[in-house]
Tab-separated table of C-alpha atoms in Angstrom:
chain	number	residue	atom	x	y	z
A	11	MET	CA	10.571	8.505	-23.463
A	12	ARG	CA	6.864	9.721	-23.137
A	13	ARG	CA	4.273	7.784	-25.471
A	14	HIS	CA	0.578	8.747	-25.316
A	15	VAL	CA	-0.955	4.944	-25.641
A	16	GLY	CA	-4.685	6.680	-25.188
A	17	ALA	CA	-7.711	4.603	-23.390
A	18	ALA	CA	-8.737	1.351	-22.181
A	19	PRO	CA	-9.816	-1.048	-25.228
A	20	GLY	CA	-13.411	-0.917	-26.124
A	21	ASP	CA	-14.456	-4.570	-27.391
A	22	LEU	CA	-14.361	-6.077	-24.150
A	23	GLY	CA	-17.699	-5.587	-23.256
A	24	GLY	CA	-18.667	-8.623	-24.163
A	25	LEU	CA	-16.331	-10.160	-21.925
A	26	ARG	CA	-17.100	-8.587	-19.485
A	27	ALA	CA	-20.820	-8.967	-19.345
A	28	ASP	CA	-19.511	-13.373	-19.372
A	29	LEU	CA	-17.216	-12.736	-16.447
A	30	VAL	CA	-20.963	-10.866	-14.771
A	31	ALA	CA	-22.900	-13.247	-15.692
A	32	ALA	CA	-20.781	-15.672	-14.237
A	33	ASP	CA	-20.663	-14.164	-11.173
A	34	TYR	CA	-17.494	-14.602	-11.591
A	35	THR	CA	-16.327	-13.296	-8.268
A	36	SER	CA	-13.899	-13.972	-5.007
A	37	ALA	CA	-16.775	-14.501	-2.836
A	38	ARG	CA	-18.310	-16.687	-5.334
A	39	LEU	CA	-15.021	-18.672	-5.538
A	40	ASP	CA	-14.144	-19.084	-2.091
A	41	ARG	CA	-17.473	-21.230	-2.147
A	42	LEU	CA	-17.041	-23.000	-4.795
A	43	TRP	CA	-13.368	-23.860	-3.280
A	44	GLY	CA	-13.753	-23.645	0.412
A	45	VAL	CA	-12.009	-21.922	2.801
A	46	THR	CA	-9.171	-24.980	2.850
A	47	ALA	CA	-8.532	-24.398	-0.450
A	48	SER	CA	-8.723	-20.792	-0.216
A	49	ARG	CA	-5.872	-20.760	2.716
A	50	ALA	CA	-3.650	-22.718	0.613
A	51	LEU	CA	-4.148	-19.914	-2.115
A	52	SER	CA	-3.263	-17.410	-0.446
A	53	ARG	CA	0.201	-19.074	0.648
A	54	GLY	CA	1.296	-20.379	-2.855
A	55	GLU	CA	-0.525	-23.737	-2.987
A	56	LEU	CA	-2.461	-24.890	-6.038
A	57	ILE	CA	-3.132	-28.609	-5.736
A	58	PRO	CA	-5.819	-28.045	-2.737
A	59	ALA	CA	-7.931	-25.875	-5.296
A	60	ARG	CA	-7.077	-27.779	-8.261
A	61	ARG	CA	-9.450	-30.850	-7.034
A	62	ALA	CA	-12.431	-29.059	-5.143
A	63	LEU	CA	-12.864	-27.852	-9.152
A	64	GLU	CA	-12.470	-31.147	-10.499
A	65	GLY	CA	-15.624	-31.773	-11.976
A	66	SER	CA	-17.855	-28.809	-11.802
A	67	ASP	CA	-19.397	-27.573	-14.375
A	68	ASP	CA	-19.972	-24.111	-12.786
A	69	PRO	CA	-19.266	-21.455	-14.608
A	70	ALA	CA	-16.809	-19.856	-12.823
A	71	ALA	CA	-15.115	-22.890	-11.683
A	72	ALA	CA	-13.918	-23.398	-15.584
A	73	LEU	CA	-12.774	-19.472	-15.853
A	74	ALA	CA	-10.772	-20.245	-12.724
A	75	ARG	CA	-9.133	-23.209	-14.010
A	76	LEU	CA	-8.549	-21.499	-16.653
A	77	TRP	CA	-6.722	-18.150	-15.357
A	78	MET	CA	-5.574	-18.538	-11.534
A	79	LEU	CA	-5.093	-22.201	-11.598
A	80	GLY	CA	-2.941	-22.786	-14.375
A	81	LEU	CA	-5.765	-25.766	-16.143
A	82	ALA	CA	-6.841	-26.487	-19.817
A	83	VAL	CA	-10.555	-26.709	-20.454
A	84	SER	CA	-12.107	-27.819	-23.162
A	85	ARG	CA	-13.113	-26.178	-25.815
A	86	GLU	CA	-16.717	-26.326	-25.736
A	87	ARG	CA	-16.064	-25.359	-21.603
A	88	ALA	CA	-15.039	-22.272	-22.733
A	89	THR	CA	-17.079	-21.460	-25.326
A	90	SER	CA	-19.942	-21.764	-22.975
A	91	ALA	CA	-18.523	-19.764	-20.250
A	92	LEU	CA	-17.807	-17.588	-22.977
A	93	PRO	CA	-20.810	-17.013	-25.291
A	94	ARG	CA	-19.936	-13.290	-25.688
A	95	GLY	CA	-16.769	-12.669	-25.451
A	96	TRP	CA	-14.857	-16.224	-26.112
A	97	GLU	CA	-13.593	-14.110	-29.778
A	98	ALA	CA	-12.538	-10.923	-27.728
A	99	ALA	CA	-11.028	-13.843	-24.620
A	100	LEU	CA	-8.731	-14.828	-28.430
A	101	ASP	CA	-8.297	-11.597	-30.369
A	102	HIS	CA	-6.765	-9.635	-27.505
A	103	GLY	CA	-4.459	-13.278	-26.609
A	104	LEU	CA	-5.923	-13.696	-22.707
A	105	LEU	CA	-6.381	-17.957	-24.441
A	106	ALA	CA	-4.661	-19.805	-26.201
A	107	LEU	CA	-6.136	-23.407	-27.976
A	108	ASP	CA	-3.694	-26.027	-28.030
A	109	ASN	CA	-4.443	-30.251	-28.112
A	110	GLU	CA	-5.785	-30.103	-24.507
A	111	GLY	CA	-8.369	-27.620	-25.181
A	112	VAL	CA	-8.379	-23.757	-24.144
A	113	ARG	CA	-5.268	-22.623	-21.737
A	114	GLY	CA	-5.959	-19.517	-19.916
A	115	THR	CA	-2.481	-17.058	-21.222
A	116	VAL	CA	-2.234	-14.265	-18.689
A	117	ASP	CA	-3.777	-14.580	-14.891
A	118	LEU	CA	-7.558	-12.930	-14.778
A	119	ARG	CA	-8.772	-12.418	-11.716
A	120	PRO	CA	-11.487	-10.391	-9.611
A	121	HIS	CA	-10.207	-7.745	-7.219
A	122	GLY	CA	-11.810	-5.156	-4.658
A	123	GLU	CA	-14.921	-5.056	-3.127
A	124	ASP	CA	-18.238	-4.358	-3.358
A	125	PRO	CA	-19.413	-1.859	-5.096
A	126	HIS	CA	-15.932	-1.253	-6.808
A	127	GLU	CA	-14.653	-4.714	-7.453
A	128	GLY	CA	-13.087	-5.573	-10.542
A	129	TRP	CA	-10.793	-8.315	-12.689
A	130	VAL	CA	-7.513	-7.811	-12.839
A	131	VAL	CA	-5.664	-9.275	-15.323
A	132	SER	CA	-1.781	-10.017	-15.120
A	133	GLY	CA	0.950	-11.721	-16.364
A	134	VAL	CA	1.006	-16.168	-15.293
A	135	GLY	CA	2.892	-16.596	-11.470
A	136	SER	CA	5.584	-18.722	-11.157
A	137	MET	CA	3.266	-20.669	-8.530
A	138	VAL	CA	1.662	-21.713	-12.176
A	139	THR	CA	4.153	-21.986	-14.157
A	140	GLY	CA	6.741	-23.537	-11.918
A	141	GLY	CA	9.306	-21.478	-13.342
A	142	ALA	CA	11.536	-18.216	-12.654
A	143	LEU	CA	9.839	-14.951	-13.925
A	144	THR	CA	11.014	-13.635	-17.227
A	145	ALA	CA	12.180	-10.815	-16.864
A	146	GLU	CA	9.508	-7.862	-18.443
A	147	HIS	CA	6.530	-10.351	-16.372
A	148	VAL	CA	3.661	-8.221	-15.300
A	149	VAL	CA	2.775	-7.999	-11.724
A	150	GLY	CA	-0.961	-8.412	-10.627
A	151	VAL	CA	-2.748	-9.063	-7.067
A	152	GLY	CA	0.093	-9.364	-4.371
A	153	GLY	CA	0.380	-8.192	-0.950
A	154	ALA	CA	2.469	-5.524	-1.599
A	155	SER	CA	-0.565	-3.722	-3.867
A	156	ALA	CA	-3.385	-4.799	-1.229
A	157	THR	CA	-1.161	-2.578	1.269
A	158	LEU	CA	-0.963	0.294	-0.790
A	159	ALA	CA	-4.658	-0.098	-1.701
A	160	SER	CA	-5.483	-0.246	1.962
A	161	TRP	CA	-2.970	2.956	3.193
A	162	THR	CA	-3.725	5.702	0.283
A	163	PRO	CA	-6.450	8.572	1.778
A	164	ARG	CA	-9.734	8.783	-0.263
A	165	PRO	CA	-9.882	12.343	-0.624
A	166	ARG	CA	-11.958	13.218	-3.806
A	167	VAL	CA	-10.569	14.336	-5.978
A	168	GLN	CA	-11.187	15.360	-10.287
A	169	ARG	CA	-7.150	14.092	-11.611
A	170	ALA	CA	-5.460	11.173	-10.086
A	171	LEU	CA	-1.927	9.435	-10.847
A	172	ASP	CA	-1.168	5.629	-11.208
A	173	VAL	CA	3.022	6.114	-11.721
A	174	GLY	CA	3.679	2.200	-12.422
A	175	THR	CA	0.606	1.161	-13.202
A	176	GLY	CA	2.069	-2.530	-13.659
A	177	SER	CA	-1.335	-4.093	-14.218
A	178	GLY	CA	-3.957	-1.734	-13.321
A	179	VAL	CA	-4.678	-3.067	-9.724
A	180	GLN	CA	-5.135	0.286	-7.799
A	181	LEU	CA	-6.677	1.824	-10.995
A	182	LEU	CA	-10.096	-0.318	-9.287
A	183	SER	CA	-9.853	1.838	-5.538
A	184	LEU	CA	-9.194	5.226	-7.365
A	185	ALA	CA	-12.433	4.556	-9.243
A	186	GLY	CA	-14.352	5.087	-6.785
A	187	HIS	CA	-13.868	8.905	-6.030
A	188	THR	CA	-11.506	10.158	-8.803
A	189	ALA	CA	-12.775	11.867	-11.580
A	190	ARG	CA	-10.281	11.227	-14.016
A	191	ARG	CA	-7.285	8.867	-13.954
A	192	VAL	CA	-4.016	8.817	-15.583
A	193	ALA	CA	-1.520	5.905	-15.911
A	194	THR	CA	1.681	5.592	-17.151
A	195	ASP	CA	5.039	2.465	-16.552
A	196	THR	CA	7.227	2.088	-19.210
A	197	SER	CA	6.349	-1.182	-19.401
A	198	PRO	CA	3.925	-1.777	-23.243
A	199	GLU	CA	2.264	-4.878	-21.942
A	200	ALA	CA	2.202	-2.982	-19.034
A	201	LEU	CA	-0.017	-0.414	-20.544
A	202	ARG	CA	-2.204	-3.209	-22.243
A	203	LEU	CA	-2.791	-5.601	-19.316
A	204	ALA	CA	-3.933	-2.214	-17.250
A	205	GLY	CA	-5.491	-1.624	-19.614
A	206	ILE	CA	-7.919	-5.019	-20.100
A	207	THR	CA	-8.019	-4.230	-16.316
A	208	ALA	CA	-9.583	-1.119	-15.958
A	209	ALA	CA	-12.147	-2.020	-19.823
A	210	LEU	CA	-13.148	-5.324	-17.650
A	211	SER	CA	-13.833	-3.413	-14.234
A	212	ASP	CA	-15.821	-0.545	-15.924
A	213	VAL	CA	-12.982	2.066	-14.963
A	214	SER	CA	-11.931	4.980	-17.432
A	215	VAL	CA	-8.093	5.491	-17.684
A	216	ASP	CA	-5.665	7.056	-19.918
A	217	LEU	CA	-2.284	5.047	-20.543
A	218	ARG	CA	0.661	6.757	-21.284
A	219	GLU	CA	4.310	4.808	-21.629
A	220	GLY	CA	7.451	6.883	-20.223
A	221	SER	CA	10.497	6.638	-17.699
A	222	TRP	CA	8.814	8.511	-13.820
A	223	PHE	CA	6.981	11.844	-14.251
A	224	ASP	CA	7.800	12.329	-18.082
A	225	PRO	CA	4.596	11.280	-19.273
A	226	VAL	CA	2.772	13.915	-17.045
A	227	ALA	CA	5.186	16.641	-17.605
A	228	GLY	CA	3.310	20.456	-16.353
A	229	GLU	CA	0.402	18.885	-14.764
A	230	ARG	CA	-1.108	18.621	-11.639
A	231	PHE	CA	-3.147	16.008	-9.613
A	232	GLY	CA	-4.936	15.487	-6.708
A	233	LEU	CA	-3.463	12.365	-5.160
A	234	VAL	CA	-0.555	9.947	-7.179
A	235	VAL	CA	-0.149	6.336	-5.972
A	236	SER	CA	2.762	4.254	-7.463
A	237	ASN	CA	3.832	0.845	-5.883
A	238	PRO	CA	6.969	1.284	-7.514
A	239	PRO	CA	9.872	-1.431	-9.034
A	240	PHE	CA	11.810	-0.836	-5.403
A	241	VAL	CA	13.153	-4.285	-4.284
A	242	ILE	CA	16.592	-3.048	-3.694
A	243	THR	CA	18.914	-5.399	-6.328
A	244	PRO	CA	22.558	-5.282	-7.786
A	245	ARG	CA	22.666	-3.382	-10.422
A	246	SER	CA	26.238	-5.267	-12.120
A	247	GLU	CA	24.057	-6.219	-15.000
A	248	GLY	CA	20.757	-4.217	-15.312
A	249	SER	CA	17.482	-4.740	-13.734
A	250	ARG	CA	16.553	-7.837	-14.048
A	251	LEU	CA	12.685	-7.747	-13.707
A	252	THR	CA	10.862	-5.173	-14.530
A	253	TYR	CA	8.117	-4.549	-12.238
A	254	ARG	CA	10.744	-4.409	-9.189
A	255	ASP	CA	14.078	-3.698	-9.990
A	256	GLY	CA	13.708	0.085	-11.269
A	257	GLY	CA	17.395	0.913	-11.969
A	258	GLY	CA	19.826	2.416	-10.189
A	259	VAL	CA	21.746	1.618	-7.017
A	260	GLY	CA	20.293	0.820	-3.948
A	261	ASP	CA	16.660	2.554	-2.318
A	262	GLU	CA	17.223	5.576	-5.600
A	263	VAL	CA	14.002	4.708	-7.220
A	264	LEU	CA	12.003	5.777	-3.316
A	265	ARG	CA	14.564	8.861	-3.611
A	266	THR	CA	13.369	10.172	-6.735
A	267	LEU	CA	10.175	9.403	-6.319
A	268	ILE	CA	10.011	11.291	-2.951
A	269	ARG	CA	11.894	14.366	-4.915
A	270	ASP	CA	9.998	14.531	-8.318
A	271	VAL	CA	6.404	14.620	-7.343
A	272	GLY	CA	6.248	17.660	-5.432
A	273	ALA	CA	6.334	19.067	-9.068
A	274	HIS	CA	2.729	17.035	-9.489
A	275	LEU	CA	0.658	17.719	-6.650
A	276	ALA	CA	-2.020	20.226	-6.343
A	277	PRO	CA	-2.252	22.382	-3.453
A	278	GLY	CA	-3.497	20.039	-0.837
A	279	GLY	CA	-2.194	16.897	-2.859
A	280	VAL	CA	-1.479	14.099	-1.194
A	281	ALA	CA	0.863	11.612	-2.665
A	282	GLN	CA	1.431	7.571	-1.759
A	283	PHE	CA	4.061	5.133	-2.185
A	284	LEU	CA	5.535	1.868	-0.944
A	285	GLY	CA	9.184	1.505	-0.660
A	286	ASN	CA	12.782	0.298	0.878
A	287	TRP	CA	15.214	2.017	2.447
A	288	GLU	CA	18.426	0.976	3.374
A	289	VAL	CA	20.204	0.941	7.181
A	290	ALA	CA	24.304	1.813	6.310
A	291	SER	CA	26.068	0.026	9.550
A	292	GLY	CA	26.233	2.734	12.218
A	293	SER	CA	23.178	4.645	11.179
A	294	GLU	CA	18.682	5.191	12.427
A	295	TRP	CA	16.541	3.531	10.111
A	296	ASP	CA	15.079	6.619	9.400
A	297	ASP	CA	17.724	8.844	8.891
A	298	ARG	CA	17.754	8.291	4.668
A	299	PRO	CA	13.313	8.401	4.255
A	300	GLY	CA	13.938	11.676	6.815
A	301	ALA	CA	16.686	13.533	4.753
A	302	TRP	CA	14.901	12.531	0.734
A	303	VAL	CA	10.897	14.568	3.117
A	304	ARG	CA	12.582	17.410	4.227
A	305	GLU	CA	14.706	18.136	1.145
A	306	SER	CA	10.991	17.524	-1.044
A	307	GLY	CA	9.238	21.448	1.262
A	308	LEU	CA	6.601	18.984	1.801
A	309	ASP	CA	4.013	17.408	4.728
A	310	ALA	CA	5.328	13.780	5.575
A	311	LEU	CA	4.358	10.607	7.316
A	312	VAL	CA	6.990	8.177	7.244
A	313	VAL	CA	5.077	4.887	8.818
A	314	GLN	CA	7.855	1.905	8.817
A	315	ARG	CA	6.421	-1.526	8.532
A	316	ASP	CA	9.483	-3.661	8.950
A	317	LEU	CA	13.380	-3.998	9.601
A	318	LEU	CA	14.711	-7.158	7.858
A	319	ASP	CA	18.582	-7.647	7.939
A	320	VAL	CA	20.517	-8.300	4.310
A	321	ALA	CA	20.626	-11.947	4.567
A	322	GLU	CA	16.808	-12.458	5.022
A	323	TYR	CA	15.719	-9.715	2.602
A	324	ALA	CA	17.750	-10.998	-0.464
A	325	ARG	CA	16.360	-14.432	-0.212
A	326	THR	CA	13.140	-12.969	0.576
A	327	TRP	CA	13.100	-11.636	-2.868
A	328	VAL	CA	14.769	-14.758	-4.702
A	329	HIS	CA	12.378	-16.620	-3.586
A	330	ASP	CA	9.626	-14.090	-5.034
A	331	ALA	CA	11.758	-14.272	-8.925
A	332	GLY	CA	10.058	-17.994	-8.733
A	333	THR	CA	14.023	-18.772	-7.670
A	334	HIS	CA	15.445	-20.550	-4.596
A	335	PRO	CA	18.607	-19.912	-2.556
A	336	GLY	CA	19.603	-23.526	-3.068
A	337	ASP	CA	19.460	-23.037	-7.443
A	338	PRO	CA	22.391	-22.082	-9.599
A	339	GLU	CA	20.334	-18.870	-10.310
A	340	GLY	CA	18.988	-19.048	-7.177
A	341	MET	CA	22.732	-18.444	-5.372
A	342	ARG	CA	24.488	-15.994	-7.888
A	343	TRP	CA	21.213	-13.707	-7.023
A	344	TYR	CA	21.250	-14.432	-3.559
A	345	SER	CA	25.272	-13.712	-3.041
A	346	GLU	CA	25.531	-10.669	-5.750
A	347	SER	CA	22.664	-9.004	-3.152
A	348	LEU	CA	24.425	-9.533	-0.485
A	349	ALA	CA	27.773	-8.635	-1.997
A	350	ASP	CA	25.957	-5.446	-2.962
A	351	PHE	CA	25.115	-4.430	0.511
A	352	GLU	CA	28.475	-4.958	1.747
A	353	ARG	CA	30.099	-2.034	-0.442
A	354	ARG	CA	27.664	-0.030	0.748
A	355	ARG	CA	27.856	-1.942	4.761
A	356	VAL	CA	24.161	-2.318	4.816
A	357	THR	CA	23.032	-4.358	7.507
A	358	HIS	CA	19.086	-3.678	6.949
A	359	VAL	CA	16.569	-2.226	4.582
A	360	GLY	CA	13.705	-0.594	5.883
A	361	LEU	CA	10.027	-1.056	3.910
A	362	GLY	CA	7.332	1.033	4.692
A	363	ILE	CA	4.450	3.397	3.384
A	364	VAL	CA	5.946	7.381	2.109
A	365	THR	CA	2.762	10.275	2.421
A	366	LEU	CA	3.158	13.088	1.080
A	367	GLN	CA	1.234	16.666	0.786
A	368	ARG	CA	1.381	19.768	-0.570
A	369	PRO	CA	0.922	22.197	1.481
A	370	SER	CA	-2.438	24.357	0.314
A	371	GLU	CA	-1.163	26.802	2.746
A	372	THR	CA	1.725	29.021	3.220
A	373	ARG	CA	3.780	27.605	6.172
A	374	THR	CA	6.443	25.093	7.403
A	375	PRO	CA	5.921	21.815	6.193
A	376	TRP	CA	5.861	19.103	9.431
A	377	VAL	CA	7.763	15.686	9.411
A	378	HIS	CA	6.737	12.553	11.629
A	379	LEU	CA	8.496	9.327	11.441
A	380	ALA	CA	7.513	6.287	13.137
A	381	ASP	CA	8.590	2.995	13.255
A	382	LEU	CA	4.809	0.786	13.820
A	383	ARG	CA	6.064	-3.198	13.290
A	384	GLY	CA	2.734	-3.672	15.231
A	385	PRO	CA	0.101	-5.412	13.520
A	386	VAL	CA	-2.998	-2.413	12.393
A	387	GLN	CA	-6.833	-2.203	11.399
A	388	HIS	CA	-7.076	-2.850	7.755
A	389	PRO	CA	-8.644	0.303	5.832
A	390	MET	CA	-5.783	2.417	6.905
A	391	GLY	CA	-6.686	4.884	3.998
A	392	GLY	CA	-8.861	7.231	6.626
A	393	HIS	CA	-6.765	7.251	9.321
A	394	VAL	CA	-3.699	8.372	7.372
A	395	LEU	CA	-5.985	11.174	5.980
A	396	SER	CA	-7.279	12.171	9.449
A	397	GLN	CA	-3.403	12.106	10.699
A	398	LEU	CA	-2.561	14.676	7.347
A	399	ARG	CA	-5.631	16.952	8.717
A	400	ALA	CA	-4.733	16.773	12.224
A	401	ARG	CA	-1.181	17.326	11.756
A	402	SER	CA	-1.803	20.391	9.653
A	403	TRP	CA	-3.955	21.776	11.979
A	404	LEU	CA	-1.555	21.608	14.266
A	405	ALA	CA	0.878	22.738	12.271
A	406	MET	CA	-0.754	26.372	11.783
A	407	HIS	CA	-1.811	26.384	15.676
A	408	THR	CA	-0.187	27.344	18.977
A	409	ASP	CA	-0.124	25.757	22.028
A	410	GLU	CA	-2.743	28.873	23.090
A	411	GLU	CA	-4.753	27.793	20.802
A	412	LEU	CA	-4.622	24.272	21.304
A	413	LEU	CA	-5.223	24.585	24.781
A	414	SER	CA	-8.225	26.310	24.397
A	415	VAL	CA	-10.557	23.411	22.042
A	416	PRO	CA	-12.917	21.403	23.660
A	417	TRP	CA	-11.385	18.289	22.221
A	418	THR	CA	-13.302	14.886	22.722
A	419	VAL	CA	-11.403	11.701	23.288
A	420	ALA	CA	-12.247	9.379	20.892
A	421	ASP	CA	-14.415	6.535	21.139
A	422	ASP	CA	-12.165	3.879	20.547
A	423	VAL	CA	-9.809	5.183	23.206
A	424	THR	CA	-9.497	2.779	26.625
A	425	LEU	CA	-7.555	3.518	29.590
A	426	GLU	CA	-5.950	0.710	31.808
A	427	THR	CA	-4.386	0.937	34.791
A	428	VAL	CA	-1.855	-1.584	37.104
A	429	ALA	CA	-1.922	-1.034	40.568
A	430	ARG	CA	-0.241	-3.822	42.843
A	431	PRO	CA	-2.169	-5.291	45.655
A	432	GLY	CA	-3.502	-2.862	48.667
A	433	CYS	CA	-2.023	0.123	46.875
A	434	VAL	CA	-4.623	3.060	45.899
A	435	ASP	CA	-2.757	4.248	43.719
A	436	PRO	CA	-1.779	2.603	40.080
A	437	VAL	CA	1.942	1.873	38.785
A	438	PHE	CA	1.060	3.151	35.830
A	439	ILE	CA	-1.953	4.324	33.458
A	440	ARG	CA	-1.815	3.537	29.939
A	441	ALA	CA	-4.214	4.918	26.909
A	442	ARG	CA	-4.553	2.623	24.186
A	443	GLN	CA	-7.138	2.965	21.279
A	444	ALA	CA	-8.277	0.072	19.303
A	445	SER	CA	-8.394	1.336	15.449
A	446	GLY	CA	-5.745	2.500	13.625
A	447	PHE	CA	-2.333	3.126	14.347
A	448	GLY	CA	-3.212	1.302	17.395
A	449	CYS	CA	-1.501	4.364	18.897
A	450	ALA	CA	-0.732	3.845	22.932
A	451	ARG	CA	0.764	6.127	25.367
A	452	ARG	CA	2.168	5.939	28.622
A	453	LEU	CA	0.286	8.677	31.088
A	454	THR	CA	0.395	10.727	34.652
A	455	ALA	CA	-2.562	10.995	37.052
A	456	LEU	CA	-2.986	13.995	35.709
A	457	THR	CA	-3.082	13.034	31.616
A	458	ALA	CA	-5.016	10.929	32.935
A	459	GLY	CA	-7.374	12.664	34.075
A	460	VAL	CA	-7.643	15.392	30.947
A	461	LEU	CA	-8.006	12.120	28.628
A	462	GLY	CA	-10.755	10.921	30.521
A	463	ALA	CA	-12.920	14.156	31.070
A	464	CYS	CA	-12.369	15.379	27.525
A	465	ASP	CA	-16.093	15.062	26.179
A	466	GLY	CA	-16.160	18.512	24.249
A	467	GLU	CA	-17.670	20.579	26.485
A	468	LEU	CA	-14.541	22.302	28.794
A	469	SER	CA	-11.347	23.708	26.760
A	470	ALA	CA	-8.270	21.529	27.761
A	471	ARG	CA	-6.764	24.234	30.363
A	472	GLN	CA	-9.897	24.413	32.128
A	473	LEU	CA	-10.305	20.249	32.000
A	474	THR	CA	-6.471	20.907	33.360
A	475	VAL	CA	-6.590	23.447	35.522
A	476	ALA	CA	-9.475	21.495	37.121
A	477	VAL	CA	-6.990	17.617	37.530
A	478	ALA	CA	-4.359	19.877	38.998
A	479	ALA	CA	-6.745	21.553	41.497
A	480	LEU	CA	-7.675	18.279	42.611
A	481	LEU	CA	-4.480	16.797	42.742
A	482	GLU	CA	-2.755	19.135	44.553
A	483	VAL	CA	-0.324	20.373	42.222
A	484	ASP	CA	0.758	23.752	40.417
A	485	ALA	CA	-1.807	24.470	37.353
A	486	GLY	CA	0.407	26.805	35.433
A	487	GLN	CA	3.443	23.710	35.215
A	488	ALA	CA	1.085	21.454	34.599
A	489	ILE	CA	-0.827	23.357	31.163
A	490	ALA	CA	3.115	23.979	30.238
A	491	ASP	CA	3.195	19.864	30.481
A	492	LEU	CA	-0.149	18.776	28.826
A	493	ALA	CA	0.718	21.106	25.664
A	494	ASN	CA	2.856	19.031	24.263
A	495	GLU	CA	0.352	15.676	24.811
A	496	LEU	CA	-2.172	17.319	23.790
A	497	ARG	CA	-0.383	17.826	20.152
A	498	ASP	CA	0.466	13.964	20.296
A	499	TRP	CA	-3.054	13.088	21.334
A	500	VAL	CA	-4.474	15.536	18.423
A	501	ALA	CA	-1.759	13.681	16.226
A	502	TRP	CA	-2.620	10.574	16.762
A	503	GLY	CA	-6.528	11.128	17.122
A	504	LEU	CA	-6.596	9.940	20.308
A	505	VAL	CA	-9.132	13.375	20.646
A	506	ARG	CA	-11.009	14.874	18.020
């Protein structure tokens, strides 16, 4: 199915002006309800924030009560906070009147950072309703969307595509470095809310209804992003929740994206996905995603950020749906999930990020798969882009060319040495990078000497010869030993 929906609504200028005038921003709300309530909200607890706003006559407090905390306000308070956008909010179904006054019918909250902060409109979550989510729930700002935004490279491109846009969260981040944006989804309600998100956030977007890449057949983009419905759930009754269960068996959703995105990437174009993959008994975590990316014909960086056993994984998503393993529905869903995994001998599920790139030159694509479950520095997009550029350069250059470059050690790299008391030589030496992926590499006396001397003056070959002479080791063997180490340093950004 493919249907052109069009641009975002054009009659929400007054409502946007009201949100700006009320200073309905993340910073303002944090000041209104304080650190304790803000932390409680991140845990799914509303009471501290509700109590903090009691009696407040601040317009931002009224809007937060309506659209974030699930509370009614008087019609007088609502119209006072929304003098220009009141009618539009009613017309677009963002507010409703009842016996208690006015209530929000959506979740409408500030999101992003200056200068790209806007407002995201989504369905009301289970934190407010206290019940299970409906099948067509449109998810809003969450940990997954924040992770995707953080890890997405931000080169300036003409055209960007958001596949499965949902409430349009990624559009706010794309607005700052893309000239044109296309967003797709199978859900008409998701596209409606994404259009409102875009209009309120002053982001132009071409909205299209359809499955995966069907709405953009024959088109190419410089950047493709997707926070897809990747959750691995039992399919005996079809998809339970549209926003997270994309159909197909097991991890077919991510495989489909990886398989099909290449046809829609311009030369040098990048795709950034979140995803889950199954790990069967007797296999390695990277077997399945590794096979998929190698079949794609694209450059690929796959980073596993977590690995859960199937019971922990199923329990996590039972809670996400607003149910609990002790509820009848939760127990049924939990049991079916475990049975579904058992049928395919799946013992664990990997959670991670997939970055793909169409090479802009004729060469063999490179593939790197890394299990990096430790903390990283956010945002990560700049580091991912550096990885793409460094690994692409390495794919085009020989060891001889690599050794001829006068590399410079990155500013955030430190050397750690451990020695026994009374001993001159260290037990071990380690290089550690403070930013990005937090790369750490154990070094020998030779490689530590070369890395420490990389100041952009002498080539890696010249430095190796000099350090080998100091250590009284064979220079030819030292150069051969350094080449693979140096490729790793360049790839991860220890040297530039």
